[in-house]
Amino acid sequence: MEELLIGVIFLAAVAYVGKSIYNSYKGESGCSKGCGCDSPVHQFKKVNSKN
């Protein structure tokens, strides 16, 4: 029973980390939280697109 609980916790941790990595590469901004904040990377893209 303990092995099953440890396995479930491990898979949940792997899924959480995987989702964070996926979101950081998928998003247009440099923020992986998906909160819509203007990170420095996003500001840099805005400035370069205006030129």
XYZ file of N, CA and C in Angstrom:
153
model
N 0.815 -1.194 0.000
C 0.000 0.000 0.000
C 0.862 1.264 0.000
N 1.965 1.226 0.745
C 2.838 2.401 0.786
C 3.478 2.657 -0.575
N 3.798 1.575 -1.302
C 4.417 1.734 -2.619
C 3.462 2.422 -3.588
N 2.197 2.095 -3.497
C 1.193 2.716 -4.351
C 1.085 4.208 -4.058
N 1.071 4.567 -2.797
C 0.992 5.979 -2.410
C 2.222 6.747 -2.891
N 3.392 6.159 -2.731
C 4.628 6.807 -3.192
C 4.610 6.949 -4.713
N 4.114 5.933 -5.413
C 4.026 5.998 -6.868
C 3.095 7.097 -7.342
N 1.955 7.250 -6.684
C 1.000 8.295 -7.054
C 1.597 9.674 -6.801
N 2.250 9.854 -5.677
C 2.891 11.135 -5.377
C 3.994 11.439 -6.381
N 4.776 10.433 -6.741
C 5.853 10.613 -7.715
C 5.290 11.006 -9.081
N 4.244 10.324 -9.537
C 3.652 10.650 -10.836
C 3.039 12.047 -10.840
N 2.446 12.451 -9.726
C 1.899 13.802 -9.634
C 3.018 14.846 -9.713
N 4.140 14.575 -9.075
C 5.273 15.512 -9.124
C 5.847 15.602 -10.533
N 5.968 14.472 -11.211
C 6.479 14.463 -12.586
C 5.527 15.226 -13.502
N 4.234 15.038 -13.331
C 3.250 15.756 -14.145
C 3.324 17.259 -13.899
N 3.499 17.668 -12.652
C 3.588 19.089 -12.315
C 4.824 19.729 -12.963
N 5.948 19.065 -12.844
C 7.178 19.601 -13.432
C 7.070 19.619 -14.958
N 6.526 18.563 -15.526
C 6.353 18.504 -16.976
C 5.448 19.607 -17.484
N 4.368 19.880 -16.770
C 3.459 20.948 -17.172
C 4.140 22.309 -17.084
N 4.932 22.519 -16.048
C 5.655 23.791 -15.907
C 6.641 23.994 -17.052
N 7.357 22.947 -17.409
C 8.319 23.040 -18.516
C 7.583 23.286 -19.829
N 6.496 22.563 -20.052
C 5.710 22.740 -21.278
C 5.181 24.166 -21.389
N 4.644 24.702 -20.307
C 4.104 26.064 -20.326
C 5.186 27.104 -20.557
N 6.395 26.870 -20.064
C 7.456 27.853 -20.250
C 7.913 27.909 -21.704
N 7.840 26.799 -22.420
C 8.219 26.798 -23.833
C 7.061 27.161 -24.748
N 5.833 26.911 -24.325
C 4.661 27.166 -25.150
C 4.292 28.641 -25.180
N 4.403 29.318 -24.070
C 3.935 30.699 -23.956
C 4.786 31.680 -24.731
N 4.149 32.793 -25.107
C 4.883 33.839 -25.810
C 5.677 34.709 -24.853
N 5.242 34.783 -23.617
C 5.971 35.584 -22.651
C 6.995 34.705 -21.952
N 7.851 35.302 -21.166
C 8.854 34.546 -20.450
C 8.348 33.977 -19.138
N 7.094 34.218 -18.849
C 6.512 33.782 -17.593
C 5.832 32.431 -17.785
N 6.188 31.447 -16.977
C 5.601 30.123 -17.128
C 4.333 29.943 -16.314
N 3.954 30.955 -15.534
C 2.780 30.831 -14.683
C 1.491 31.054 -15.453
N 1.557 31.703 -16.581
C 0.358 31.981 -17.353
C -0.517 33.056 -16.743
N 0.090 33.952 -15.982
C -0.689 34.975 -15.287
C -0.883 36.225 -16.133
N -0.225 36.326 -17.283
C -0.391 37.482 -18.140
C 0.487 38.660 -17.760
N 1.441 38.450 -16.882
C 2.324 39.546 -16.488
C 3.270 39.884 -17.641
N 3.756 41.091 -17.660
C 4.714 41.500 -18.685
C 6.118 41.264 -18.170
N 6.688 40.150 -18.561
C 8.045 39.832 -18.153
C 9.026 40.597 -19.033
N 10.285 40.678 -18.654
C 11.277 41.371 -19.477
C 11.385 40.785 -20.881
N 11.206 39.491 -21.037
C 11.275 38.872 -22.358
C 10.135 39.378 -23.224
N 8.949 39.465 -22.661
C 7.787 39.935 -23.400
C 7.967 41.395 -23.796
N 8.490 42.220 -22.902
C 8.741 43.621 -23.213
C 9.769 43.748 -24.334
N 10.796 42.898 -24.317
C 11.831 42.933 -25.342
C 11.237 42.600 -26.709
N 10.330 41.645 -26.769
C 9.681 41.284 -28.025
C 8.821 42.429 -28.536
N 8.136 43.145 -27.626
C 7.309 44.275 -28.030
C 8.158 45.380 -28.656
N 9.296 45.682 -28.041
C 10.170 46.755 -28.523
C 10.741 46.387 -29.883
N 11.178 45.142 -30.054
C 11.763 44.730 -31.328
C 10.748 44.650 -32.443
N 9.486 44.371 -32.142
C 8.478 44.268 -33.195
C 8.062 45.647 -33.715
N 8.289 46.694 -32.936
C 7.932 48.046 -33.371
C 8.948 48.626 -34.344
N 10.157 48.116 -34.335
C 11.224 48.642 -35.213
C 11.115 48.099 -36.599
